[in-house]
Every structure is written in C-alpha cells, then in structure tokens.
Short mmCIF file of C-alpha atoms and ligand atoms in Angstrom, two decimals:
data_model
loop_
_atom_site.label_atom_id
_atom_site.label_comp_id
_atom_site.label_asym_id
_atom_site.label_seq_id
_atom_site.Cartn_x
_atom_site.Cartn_y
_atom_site.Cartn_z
CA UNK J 1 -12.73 -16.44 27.63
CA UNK J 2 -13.75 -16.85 24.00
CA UNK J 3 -13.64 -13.88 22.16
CA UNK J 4 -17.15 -12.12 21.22
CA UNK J 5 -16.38 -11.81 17.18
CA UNK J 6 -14.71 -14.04 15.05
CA UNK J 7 -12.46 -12.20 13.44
CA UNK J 8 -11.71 -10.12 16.49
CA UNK J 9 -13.39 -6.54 16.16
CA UNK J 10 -10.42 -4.79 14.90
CA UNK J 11 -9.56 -6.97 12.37
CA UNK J 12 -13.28 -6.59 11.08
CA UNK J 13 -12.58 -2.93 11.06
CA UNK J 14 -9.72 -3.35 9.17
CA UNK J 15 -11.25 -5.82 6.43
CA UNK J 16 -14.13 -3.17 6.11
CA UNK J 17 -11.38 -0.59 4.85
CA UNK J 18 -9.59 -2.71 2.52
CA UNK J 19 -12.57 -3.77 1.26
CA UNK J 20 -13.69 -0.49 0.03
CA UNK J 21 -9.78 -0.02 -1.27
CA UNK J 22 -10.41 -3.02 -3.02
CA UNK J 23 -13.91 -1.74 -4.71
CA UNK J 24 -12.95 2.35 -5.59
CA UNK J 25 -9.17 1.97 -5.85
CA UNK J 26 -8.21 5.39 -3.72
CA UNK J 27 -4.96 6.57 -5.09
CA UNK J 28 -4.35 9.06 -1.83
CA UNK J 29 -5.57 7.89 1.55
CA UNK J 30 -5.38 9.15 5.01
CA UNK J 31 -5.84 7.51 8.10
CA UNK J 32 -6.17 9.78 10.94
CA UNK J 33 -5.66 8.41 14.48
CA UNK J 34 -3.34 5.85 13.01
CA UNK J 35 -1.72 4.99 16.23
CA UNK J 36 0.68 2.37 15.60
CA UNK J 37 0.33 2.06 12.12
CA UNK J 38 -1.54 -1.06 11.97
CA UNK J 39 -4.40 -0.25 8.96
CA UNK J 40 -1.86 1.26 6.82
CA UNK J 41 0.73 -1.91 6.85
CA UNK J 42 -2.72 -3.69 5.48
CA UNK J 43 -2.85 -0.55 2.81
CA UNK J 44 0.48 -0.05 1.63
CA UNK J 45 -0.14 -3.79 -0.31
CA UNK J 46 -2.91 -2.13 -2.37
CA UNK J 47 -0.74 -0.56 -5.16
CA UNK J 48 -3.46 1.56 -6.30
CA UNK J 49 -2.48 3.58 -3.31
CA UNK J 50 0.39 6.03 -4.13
CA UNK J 51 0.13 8.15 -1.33
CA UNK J 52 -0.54 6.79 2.11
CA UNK J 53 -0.63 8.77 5.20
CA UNK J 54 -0.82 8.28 9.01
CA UNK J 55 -1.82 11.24 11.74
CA UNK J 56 -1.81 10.49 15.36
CA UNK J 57 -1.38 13.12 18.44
CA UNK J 58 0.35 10.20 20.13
CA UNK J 59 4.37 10.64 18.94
CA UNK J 60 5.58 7.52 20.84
CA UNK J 61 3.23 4.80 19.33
CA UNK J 62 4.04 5.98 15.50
CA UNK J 63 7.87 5.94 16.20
CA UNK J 64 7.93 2.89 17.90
CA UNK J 65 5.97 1.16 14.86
CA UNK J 66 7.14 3.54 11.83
CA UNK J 67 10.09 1.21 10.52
CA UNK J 68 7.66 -1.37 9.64
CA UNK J 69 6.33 0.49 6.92
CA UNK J 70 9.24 0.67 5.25
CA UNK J 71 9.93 -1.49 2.07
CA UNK J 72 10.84 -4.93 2.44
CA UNK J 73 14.37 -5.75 0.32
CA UNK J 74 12.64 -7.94 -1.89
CA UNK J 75 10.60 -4.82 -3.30
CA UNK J 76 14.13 -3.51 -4.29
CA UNK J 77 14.58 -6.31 -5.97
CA UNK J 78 11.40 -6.15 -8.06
CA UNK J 79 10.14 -2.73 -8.14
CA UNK J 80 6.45 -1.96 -8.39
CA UNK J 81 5.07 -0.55 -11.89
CA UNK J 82 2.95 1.99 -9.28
CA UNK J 83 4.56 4.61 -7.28
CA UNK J 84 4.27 4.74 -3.53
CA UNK J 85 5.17 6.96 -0.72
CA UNK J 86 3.99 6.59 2.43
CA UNK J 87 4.33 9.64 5.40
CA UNK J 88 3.43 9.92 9.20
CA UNK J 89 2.43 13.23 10.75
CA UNK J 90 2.23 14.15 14.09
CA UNK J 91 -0.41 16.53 15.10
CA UNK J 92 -4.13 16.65 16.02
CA UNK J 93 -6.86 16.01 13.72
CA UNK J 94 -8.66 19.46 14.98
CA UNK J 95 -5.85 21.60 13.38
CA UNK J 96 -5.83 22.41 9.41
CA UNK J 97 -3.09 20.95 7.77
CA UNK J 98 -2.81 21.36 4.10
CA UNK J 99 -0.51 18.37 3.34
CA UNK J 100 -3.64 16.22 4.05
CA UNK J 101 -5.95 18.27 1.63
CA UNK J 102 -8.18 16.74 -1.65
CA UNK J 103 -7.37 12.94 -0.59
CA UNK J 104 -9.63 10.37 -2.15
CA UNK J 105 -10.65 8.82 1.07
CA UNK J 106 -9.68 9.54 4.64
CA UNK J 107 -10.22 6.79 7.58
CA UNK J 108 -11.07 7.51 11.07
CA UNK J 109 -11.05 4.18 12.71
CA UNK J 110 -12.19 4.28 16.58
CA UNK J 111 -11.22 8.16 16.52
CA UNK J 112 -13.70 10.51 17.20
CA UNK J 113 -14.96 9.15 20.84
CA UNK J 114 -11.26 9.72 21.71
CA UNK J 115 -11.84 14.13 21.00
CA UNK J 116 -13.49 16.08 23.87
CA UNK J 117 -17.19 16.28 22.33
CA UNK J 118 -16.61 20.50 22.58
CA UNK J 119 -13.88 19.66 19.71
CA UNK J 120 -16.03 17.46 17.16
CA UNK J 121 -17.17 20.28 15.69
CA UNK J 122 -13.77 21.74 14.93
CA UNK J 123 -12.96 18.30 14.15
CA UNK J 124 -15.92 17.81 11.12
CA UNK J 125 -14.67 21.37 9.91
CA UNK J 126 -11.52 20.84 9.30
CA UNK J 127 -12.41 17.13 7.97
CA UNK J 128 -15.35 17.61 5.73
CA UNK J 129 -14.78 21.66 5.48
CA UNK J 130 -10.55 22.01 4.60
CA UNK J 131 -9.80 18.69 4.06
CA UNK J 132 -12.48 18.04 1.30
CA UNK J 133 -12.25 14.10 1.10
CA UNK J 134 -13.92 12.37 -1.51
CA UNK J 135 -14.41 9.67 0.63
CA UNK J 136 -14.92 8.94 4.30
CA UNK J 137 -14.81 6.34 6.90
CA UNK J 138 -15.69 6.89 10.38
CA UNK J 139 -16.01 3.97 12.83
CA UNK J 140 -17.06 4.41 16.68
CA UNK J 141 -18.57 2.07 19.24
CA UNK J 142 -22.49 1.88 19.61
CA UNK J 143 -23.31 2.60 22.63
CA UNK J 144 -26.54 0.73 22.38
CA UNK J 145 -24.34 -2.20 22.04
CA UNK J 146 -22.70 -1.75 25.74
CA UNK J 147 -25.10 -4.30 27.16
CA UNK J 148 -24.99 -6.90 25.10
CA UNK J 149 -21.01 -6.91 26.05
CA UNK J 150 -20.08 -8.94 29.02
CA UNK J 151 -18.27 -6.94 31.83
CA UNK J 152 -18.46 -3.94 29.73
CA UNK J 153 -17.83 -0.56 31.84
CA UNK J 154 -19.53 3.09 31.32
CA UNK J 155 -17.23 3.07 28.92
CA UNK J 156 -15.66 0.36 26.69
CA UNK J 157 -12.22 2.12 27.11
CA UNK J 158 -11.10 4.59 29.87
CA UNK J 159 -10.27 7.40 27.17
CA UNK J 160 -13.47 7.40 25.55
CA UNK J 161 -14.52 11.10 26.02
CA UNK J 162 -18.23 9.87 25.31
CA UNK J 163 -19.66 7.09 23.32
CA UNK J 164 -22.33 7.63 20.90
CA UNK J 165 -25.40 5.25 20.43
CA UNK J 166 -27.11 4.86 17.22
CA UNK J 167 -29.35 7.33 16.84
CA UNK J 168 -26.40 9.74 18.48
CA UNK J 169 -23.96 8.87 15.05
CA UNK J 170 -26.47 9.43 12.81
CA UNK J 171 -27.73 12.55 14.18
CA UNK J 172 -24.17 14.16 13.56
CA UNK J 173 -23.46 12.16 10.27
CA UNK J 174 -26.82 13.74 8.67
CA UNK J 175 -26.16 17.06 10.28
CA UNK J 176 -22.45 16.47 8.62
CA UNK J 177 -23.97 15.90 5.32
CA UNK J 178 -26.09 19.03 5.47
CA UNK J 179 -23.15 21.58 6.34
CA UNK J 180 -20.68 20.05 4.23
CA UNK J 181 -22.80 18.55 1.12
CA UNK J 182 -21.62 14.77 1.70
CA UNK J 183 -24.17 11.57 1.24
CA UNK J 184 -24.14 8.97 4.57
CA UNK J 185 -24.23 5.32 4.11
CA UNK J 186 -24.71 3.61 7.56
CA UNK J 187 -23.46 0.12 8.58
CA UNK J 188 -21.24 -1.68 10.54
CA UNK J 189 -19.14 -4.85 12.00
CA UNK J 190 -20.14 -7.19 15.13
CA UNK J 191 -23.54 -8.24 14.14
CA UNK J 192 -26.12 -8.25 17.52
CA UNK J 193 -27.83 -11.21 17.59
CA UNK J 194 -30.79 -12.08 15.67
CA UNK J 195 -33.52 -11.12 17.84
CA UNK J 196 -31.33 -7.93 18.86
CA UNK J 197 -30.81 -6.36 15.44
CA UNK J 198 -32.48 -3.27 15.76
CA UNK J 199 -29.83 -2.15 18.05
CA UNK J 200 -27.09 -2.34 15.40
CA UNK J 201 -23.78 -3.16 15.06
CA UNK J 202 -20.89 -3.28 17.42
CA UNK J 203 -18.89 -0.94 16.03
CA UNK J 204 -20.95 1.79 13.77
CA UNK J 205 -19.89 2.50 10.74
CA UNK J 206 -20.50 6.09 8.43
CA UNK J 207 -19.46 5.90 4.67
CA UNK J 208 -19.59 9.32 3.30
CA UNK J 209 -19.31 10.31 -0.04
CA UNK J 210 -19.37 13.89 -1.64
CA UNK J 211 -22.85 14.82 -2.50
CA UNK J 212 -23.09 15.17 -6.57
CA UNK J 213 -26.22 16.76 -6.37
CA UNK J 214 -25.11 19.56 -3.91
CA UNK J 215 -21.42 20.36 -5.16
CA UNK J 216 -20.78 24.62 -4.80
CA UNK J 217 -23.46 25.23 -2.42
CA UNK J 218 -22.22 23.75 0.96
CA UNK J 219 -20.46 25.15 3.74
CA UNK J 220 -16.76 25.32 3.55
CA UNK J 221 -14.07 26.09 6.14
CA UNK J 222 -14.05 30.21 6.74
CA UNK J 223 -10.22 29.68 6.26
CA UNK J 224 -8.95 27.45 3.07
CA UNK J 225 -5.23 28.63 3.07
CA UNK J 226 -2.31 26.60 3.55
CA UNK J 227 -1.29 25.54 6.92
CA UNK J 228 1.26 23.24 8.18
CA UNK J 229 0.73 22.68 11.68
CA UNK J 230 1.83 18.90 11.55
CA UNK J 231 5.16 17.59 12.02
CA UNK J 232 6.36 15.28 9.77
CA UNK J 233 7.87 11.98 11.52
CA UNK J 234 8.74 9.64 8.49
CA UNK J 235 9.08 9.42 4.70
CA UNK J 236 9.45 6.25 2.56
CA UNK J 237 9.44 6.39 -0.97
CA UNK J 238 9.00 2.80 -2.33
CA UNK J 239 10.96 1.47 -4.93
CA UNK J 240 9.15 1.49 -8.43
CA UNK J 241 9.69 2.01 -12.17
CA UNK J 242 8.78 5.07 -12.78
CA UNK J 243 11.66 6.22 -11.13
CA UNK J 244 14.30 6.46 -14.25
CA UNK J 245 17.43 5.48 -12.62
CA UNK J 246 14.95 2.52 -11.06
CA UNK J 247 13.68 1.43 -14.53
CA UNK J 248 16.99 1.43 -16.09
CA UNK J 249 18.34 -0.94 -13.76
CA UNK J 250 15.61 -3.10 -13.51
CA UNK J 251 15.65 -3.11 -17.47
CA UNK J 252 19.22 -3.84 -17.50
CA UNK J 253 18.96 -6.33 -14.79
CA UNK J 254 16.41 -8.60 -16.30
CA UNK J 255 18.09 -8.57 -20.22
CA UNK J 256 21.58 -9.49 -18.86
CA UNK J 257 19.99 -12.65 -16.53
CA UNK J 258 17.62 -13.48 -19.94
CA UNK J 259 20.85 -12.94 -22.31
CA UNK J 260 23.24 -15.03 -20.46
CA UNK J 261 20.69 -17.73 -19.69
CA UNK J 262 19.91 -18.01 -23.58
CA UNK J 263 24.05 -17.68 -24.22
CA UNK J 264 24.08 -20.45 -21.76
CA UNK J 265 21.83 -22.89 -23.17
CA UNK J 266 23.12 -22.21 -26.60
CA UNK J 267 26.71 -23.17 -25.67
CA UNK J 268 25.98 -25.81 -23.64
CA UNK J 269 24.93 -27.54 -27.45
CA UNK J 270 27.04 -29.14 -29.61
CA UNK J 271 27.04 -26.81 -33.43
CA UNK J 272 24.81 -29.66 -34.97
CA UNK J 273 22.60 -29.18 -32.07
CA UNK J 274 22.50 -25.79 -31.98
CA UNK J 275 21.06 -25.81 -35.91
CA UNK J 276 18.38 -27.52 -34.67
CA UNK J 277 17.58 -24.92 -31.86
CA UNK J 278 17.23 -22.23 -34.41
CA UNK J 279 14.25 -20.13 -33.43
CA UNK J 280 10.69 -20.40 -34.92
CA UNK J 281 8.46 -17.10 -34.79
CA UNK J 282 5.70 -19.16 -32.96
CA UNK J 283 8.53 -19.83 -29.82
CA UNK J 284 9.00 -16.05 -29.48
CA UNK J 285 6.60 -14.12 -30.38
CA UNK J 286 7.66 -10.68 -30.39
CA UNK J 287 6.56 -8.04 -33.03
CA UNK J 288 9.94 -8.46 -34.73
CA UNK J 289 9.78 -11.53 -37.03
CA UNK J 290 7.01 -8.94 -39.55
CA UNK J 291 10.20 -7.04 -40.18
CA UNK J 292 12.79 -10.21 -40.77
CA UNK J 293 14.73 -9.51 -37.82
CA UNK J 294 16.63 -12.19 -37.15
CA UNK J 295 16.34 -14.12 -33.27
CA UNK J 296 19.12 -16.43 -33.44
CA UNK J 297 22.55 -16.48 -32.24
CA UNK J 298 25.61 -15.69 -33.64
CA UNK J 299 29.61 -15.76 -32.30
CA UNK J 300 31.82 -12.99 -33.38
CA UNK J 301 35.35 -12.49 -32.57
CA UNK J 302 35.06 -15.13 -29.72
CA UNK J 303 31.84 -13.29 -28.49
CA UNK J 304 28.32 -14.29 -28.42
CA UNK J 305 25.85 -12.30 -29.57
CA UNK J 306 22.44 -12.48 -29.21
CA UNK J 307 19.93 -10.64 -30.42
CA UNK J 308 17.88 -8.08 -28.88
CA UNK J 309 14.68 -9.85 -30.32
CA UNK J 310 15.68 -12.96 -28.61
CA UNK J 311 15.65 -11.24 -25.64
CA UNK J 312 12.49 -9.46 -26.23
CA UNK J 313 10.33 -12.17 -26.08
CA UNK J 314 10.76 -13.14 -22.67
CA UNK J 315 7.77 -11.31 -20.71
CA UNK J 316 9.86 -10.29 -17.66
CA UNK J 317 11.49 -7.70 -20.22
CA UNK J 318 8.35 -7.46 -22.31
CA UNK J 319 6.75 -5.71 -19.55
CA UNK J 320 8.99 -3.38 -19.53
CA UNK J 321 9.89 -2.57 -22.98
CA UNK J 322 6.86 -2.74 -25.25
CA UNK J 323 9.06 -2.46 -28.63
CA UNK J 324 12.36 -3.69 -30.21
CA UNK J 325 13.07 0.00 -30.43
CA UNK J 326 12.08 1.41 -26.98
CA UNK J 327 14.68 -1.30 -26.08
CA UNK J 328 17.46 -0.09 -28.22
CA UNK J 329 17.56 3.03 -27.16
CA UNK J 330 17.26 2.37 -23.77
CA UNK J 331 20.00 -0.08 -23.91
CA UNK J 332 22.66 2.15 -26.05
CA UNK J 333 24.34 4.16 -23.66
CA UNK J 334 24.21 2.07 -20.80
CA UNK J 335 27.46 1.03 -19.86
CA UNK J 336 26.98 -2.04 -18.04
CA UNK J 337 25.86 -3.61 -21.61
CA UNK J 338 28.16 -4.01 -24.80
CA UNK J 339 25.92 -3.74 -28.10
CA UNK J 340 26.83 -4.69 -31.80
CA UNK J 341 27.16 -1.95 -34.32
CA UNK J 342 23.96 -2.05 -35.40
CA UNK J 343 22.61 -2.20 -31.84
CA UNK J 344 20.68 -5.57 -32.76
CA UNK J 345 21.99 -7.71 -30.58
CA UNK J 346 24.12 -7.74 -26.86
CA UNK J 347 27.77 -8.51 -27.14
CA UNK J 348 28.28 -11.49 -24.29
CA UNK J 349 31.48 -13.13 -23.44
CA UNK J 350 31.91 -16.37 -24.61
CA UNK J 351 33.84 -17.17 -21.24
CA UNK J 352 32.01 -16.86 -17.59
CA UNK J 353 33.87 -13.96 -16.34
CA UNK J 354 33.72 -15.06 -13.04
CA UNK J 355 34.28 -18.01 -11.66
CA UNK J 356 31.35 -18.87 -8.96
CA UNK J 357 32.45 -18.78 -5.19
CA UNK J 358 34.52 -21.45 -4.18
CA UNK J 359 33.57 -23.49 -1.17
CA UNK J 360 35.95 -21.86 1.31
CA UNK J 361 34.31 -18.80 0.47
CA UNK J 362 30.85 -19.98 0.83
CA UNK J 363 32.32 -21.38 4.36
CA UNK J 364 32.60 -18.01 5.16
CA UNK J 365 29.64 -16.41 4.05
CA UNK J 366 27.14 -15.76 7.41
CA UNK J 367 24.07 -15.37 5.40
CA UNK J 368 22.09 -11.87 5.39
CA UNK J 369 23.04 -9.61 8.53
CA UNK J 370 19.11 -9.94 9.43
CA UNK J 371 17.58 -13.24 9.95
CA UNK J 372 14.63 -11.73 9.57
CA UNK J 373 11.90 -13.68 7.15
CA UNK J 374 10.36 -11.47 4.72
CA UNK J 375 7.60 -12.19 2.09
CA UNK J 376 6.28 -10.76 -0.71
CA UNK J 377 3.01 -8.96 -1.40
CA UNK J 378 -0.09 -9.21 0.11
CA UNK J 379 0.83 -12.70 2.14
CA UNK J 380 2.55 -10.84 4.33
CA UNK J 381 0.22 -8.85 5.84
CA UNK J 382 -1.10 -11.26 8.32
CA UNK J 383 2.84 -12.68 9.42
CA UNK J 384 3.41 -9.04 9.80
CA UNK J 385 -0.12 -9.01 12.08
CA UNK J 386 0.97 -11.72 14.15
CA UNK J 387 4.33 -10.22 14.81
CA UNK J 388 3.56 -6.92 15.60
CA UNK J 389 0.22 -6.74 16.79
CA UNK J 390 -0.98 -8.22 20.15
CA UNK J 391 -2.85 -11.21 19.92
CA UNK J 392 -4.68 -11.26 23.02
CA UNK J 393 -7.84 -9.21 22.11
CA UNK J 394 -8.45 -8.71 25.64
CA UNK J 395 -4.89 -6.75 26.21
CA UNK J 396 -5.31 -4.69 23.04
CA UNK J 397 -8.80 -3.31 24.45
CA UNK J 398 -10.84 -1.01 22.66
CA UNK J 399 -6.91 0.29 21.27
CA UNK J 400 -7.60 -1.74 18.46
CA UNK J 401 -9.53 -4.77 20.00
CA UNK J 402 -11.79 -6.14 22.16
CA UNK J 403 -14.80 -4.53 21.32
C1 SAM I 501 -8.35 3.77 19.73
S1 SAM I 501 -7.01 4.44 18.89
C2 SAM I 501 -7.42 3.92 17.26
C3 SAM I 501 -6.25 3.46 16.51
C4 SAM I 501 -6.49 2.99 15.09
N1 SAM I 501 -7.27 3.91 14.33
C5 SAM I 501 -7.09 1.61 15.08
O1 SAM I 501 -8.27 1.49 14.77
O2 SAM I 501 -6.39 0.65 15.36
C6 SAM I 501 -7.31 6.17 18.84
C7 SAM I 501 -6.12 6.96 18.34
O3 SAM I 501 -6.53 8.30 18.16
C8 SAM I 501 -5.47 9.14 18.53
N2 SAM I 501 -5.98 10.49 18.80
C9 SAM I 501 -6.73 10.90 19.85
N3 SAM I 501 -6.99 12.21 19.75
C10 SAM I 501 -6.39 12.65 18.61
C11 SAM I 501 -6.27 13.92 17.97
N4 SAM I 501 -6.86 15.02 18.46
N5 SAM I 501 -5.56 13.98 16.82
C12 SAM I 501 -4.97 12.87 16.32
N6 SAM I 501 -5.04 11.67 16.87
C13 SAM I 501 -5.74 11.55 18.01
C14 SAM I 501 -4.89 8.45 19.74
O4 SAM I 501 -3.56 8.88 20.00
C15 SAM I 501 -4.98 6.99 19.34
O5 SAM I 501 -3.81 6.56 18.73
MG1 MG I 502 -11.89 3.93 21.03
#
C-alpha cells in the first residue's frame, strides 16, 4: 500500500515544529505527550534550546527510549558554546506542575484527542492558565478528513477519546484565546486534494501566541502556586563551555594539539629553514603584532617555546579566547601547561614524551567497547529516525503515523 503523504504524517508534524524552532529560536520548550521521545531527539540539535522537556502519563515508552537523548561522545569531545539540559517527567498534562511554568513554547503533538473531553478543560487551564507559554502548538486529526482516508475507522486510532473536525478545533482554540488572552493561527499538514480543500488539512494545526493587546486582563488559573506533581524520570546535562571546569579543558586541549603541531613543524626544519619560516603579521593575524609581541619560536634550555600569540591565531582557540590576555590568565595556573616567566609563551619538550603505540599494542587494542556509529550534529537526526523509529507507517498508526 503506498503511503497517503509523502513525508509520512508524523514526520510532517515533526518538520512543522522544527520549523517554527528554526524561525523564533525558543530557548525553553516543552513537549507534552512526548511518548517515546521522538520530537525532542529532532530538538535537542537546535542549540538555541537550553532547556528541553518531555511529559507523558505513559512511564514505559519514555524509559524504554530515554537513553537516546543522552549526549553522543563526540559532544564531549567538542562541547557546545550553548548550554543544554534536557528532562523527562512523568505525570498527566491535567495536573499543575510548576517545573513546566513560563516556557517559550510548549508542543502538544496528537495529544489532546487522547484526554477524556470532560478533562480538556482542566487541560487548557493548566496549559494556557498556570503554565503561561509564550508559544503553543497543538496538532489533532480533522475529523472532516476521516473520509477521504481509505479504511479509516470511527476513529483513526482506538484511544482517541473523540476526534474533532474543523469547525470543532477552532471553536475551542477561539474560546481558548478569549479566557486566556492568546492569538490563534490555524493551519496544518496532509493537504486534501484540490477540489477538497475546504475541508482542511489532515492533521489540524493551532499556533497560539500570547495576545499583546490583551496582556493583565485574561483569565488565569484560580491557583498559581508551586506544585510538583510530576515525577522526574531523567536528567542530562550536555556538555558545553560555559561550564568552567568544561572550558578549561577544552581551552587547554586545543592550545597543547595547536602548540605541539607548530613545535612539530618547526623542528621538523633544518635552522636555515626555519629563518625562513619566521612569521609575518598577515599569516596570523591576531591583535598582538600592534603591541610588538613577538610570534616566533624560540629553544631554551633544550625546550621549545612558543609563543602564546602563535597559538592565538589559530581560530579553534580564537573562539575561545578573544585576547592574548584572557589567554594568559587562563593558562597560568593550569597545571597540565608549563609557561615561561613572562607567561608569553608555552614551555614544550623538545623530545616526544611518548613514544606512539607500538604495533603489538595496537594488535591488542579491540576498538571502542560500542560499535555503535555516531555522528555529529544535525545529520544525525534522521540515522537516529531510522533506527529507532518504526518505519512501517502503517504499524506506527496514528502513535506517530499513519494518519
Ligand atoms: C499519539 S501519542 C503522541 C506522541 C507524540 N506527541 C508524537 O506526536 O509522536 C499520545 C501520547 O499522549 C500521552 N498522553 C495521553 N494522555 C495523557 C495525559 N493525560 N498526560 C500526559 N500524556 C498523556 C500518551 O501516553 C501518548 O504517549
Ligand atoms: Mg492520536
């Protein structure tokens, strides 16, 4: 059977939400009826984010997914500028729970027809009335659309509680808006054919915003205080430099690997040669060569030294230290790096220290304990898709699929 929309439904759903990540840049989102986690592995690559959370009444299907959220070792390796920590709750989206108050945009992605219709309106309290969102997302299936879908039951999913059509969504979207003081925007993904537009889209779509015009004089919940009736499941903090300890070593990391790969090249020259390497201020530009700092290398007492300056003008330490300065005194101190007395320039053996592994040792090397292939940044979102995520749209039903 060829599948109705191409992109499946639920990836459409998906691309909606990053979209509008991509355009307002949320720095705290929530996705509520996260299930198994699926929209926020797409998030967590949008490092704008820095604080993502996931809220499900279903335990098992966040635990069994959970792990994959976690960072992937090559983000230890090079640590986002942008903080991130990502947290699951368990609990239902009809109780009050502080920890998810004042976010910049909340998600509820095939949610609400999944709530007994007698606890929507508890549910748009404690959403629009506690939670106080700038932003909202709310996605549900049109029932208008049922007959255009092959085969399709009552019900496109045996735990829809009810299933709104269009004129259904928008009556409680503008009735929303009025009690809460938040703007509607209507649209959708899974276009009806051409001559069948009127009837909408597939899945319905509400963007709501926080009314300028009306902020003060709308309804909020009778009862703002702090509640915690969630139970937190997981907690990732992701690598990133503005953790200290994680700057430091990143810092130190990258001017030891630039040092020794400059000490390197300037040994590997005979002294005639290395006369001619000297250093013009157009090769490194750096903000040091105004005050006659001086970027070439020097030996002393069977050392090489080489110059903070030098180093300076690579960009992968650049972007970390803006000033010959900032990295001085971030440098002195540090005792994994030897600096001359006037903390210009990095003390290097002369020597390797260590010799590199010898072959029998590489014979006994068995690689990284997981074989696992990981990739960086956003390009792995979709490997992570295929692996984790059923394929067959048909399977994942109305879950996260077929319609
Ligand atoms: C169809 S799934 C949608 C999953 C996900 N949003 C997506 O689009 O892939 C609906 C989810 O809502 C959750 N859910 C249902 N009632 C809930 C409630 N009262 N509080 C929190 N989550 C609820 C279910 O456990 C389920 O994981
Ligand atoms: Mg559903």
């Amino acid at each position: 059977m060829n599948p109705l929309f191409i992109p499946p439904l639920y990836k459409q759903r998906y691309q909606f939400v990053v979209d509008f990540v991509k355009r307002h840049k949320p720095k705290k989102v929530v996705d509520l009826g996260c299930a198994d986690c699926s929209l926020l592995r797409k998030l967590k690559f949008h490092r704008n984010i820095e604080l993502l959370v996931g809220v499900d009444l279903d335990n098992s299907v966040m635990k069994q997914k959970m792990y994959t959220l976690a960072p992937f070792p090559c983000e230890y390796l090079k640590p986002a500028d942008q903080p991130l920590t990502i947290e699951l709750y368990h609990g239902s989206v009809t109780e009050k729970e502080s920890r998810t108050k004042c976010f910049d945009l909340v998600t509820c992605i095939e949610l609400i027809e999944h709530l007994l219709l007698a606890d929507v309106e508890r549910f748009s309290e404690v959403l629009f009335g506690y939670m106080l969102p700038n932003a909202v997302i709310v996605s549900t299936p049109n029932a208008d659309f049922n007959p255009l879908l092959p085969g399709c039951p009552a019900f496109r999913h045996i735990d829809h509680k009810f299933e709104w059509t269009k004129a259904d969504f928008q009556n409680w979207a503008l009735e929303v808006c009025r009690l809460y003081g938040y703007v509607v925007e209507f649209t959708g993904v899974g276009k009806a054919p051409s001559n069948e537009e009127s009837i909408g889209f597939c899945s319905q779509i509400g963007v709501f915003h926080k009314d300028p015009y009306r902020s003060g004089t709308f309804v909020r919940s009778e009862s703002m205080e702090n509640t915690s009736s969630h139970t937190l499941l997981y907690h990732v903090v992701y690598p990133s430099l503005c953790d200290n300890n994680i700057f430091q070593r990143t810092l130190v990391n990258e001017v030891l690997y630039e040092a020794e790969r400059i000490k390197s090249k300037w040994l590997g020259v005979s002294g005639e040669e290395q006369a001619g390497l000297r250093v013009s201020d157009a090769d490194f530009p750096n903000g040091c060569q105004e005050q006659g700092i001086s970027q070439e290398l020097y030996l002393q007492g069977g050392a090489v030294c080489v110059p903070l300056a030098r180093v300076l003008s690579f960009p992968s330490v650049r972007r970390l230290c803006g000033s010959l300065q900032e990295l001085q005194d971030s440098l002195q101190g540090d005792s994994r790096v030897v600096l001359t007395g006037d903390a210009l320039a990095l003390v290097l053996a002369a020597e390797e220290e260590e010799e590199a592994a010898s072959d029998e040792e590489w014979d006994e090397y068995e690689g990284p304990a997981c074989s696992e292939t990981v990739k960086c940044a956003a390009d792995c979102t979709e490997d992570w898709d295929a692996e984790l995520s059923c394929p067959c749209e048909i399977s994942r039903g109305d879950q996260n699929g077929a319609f």
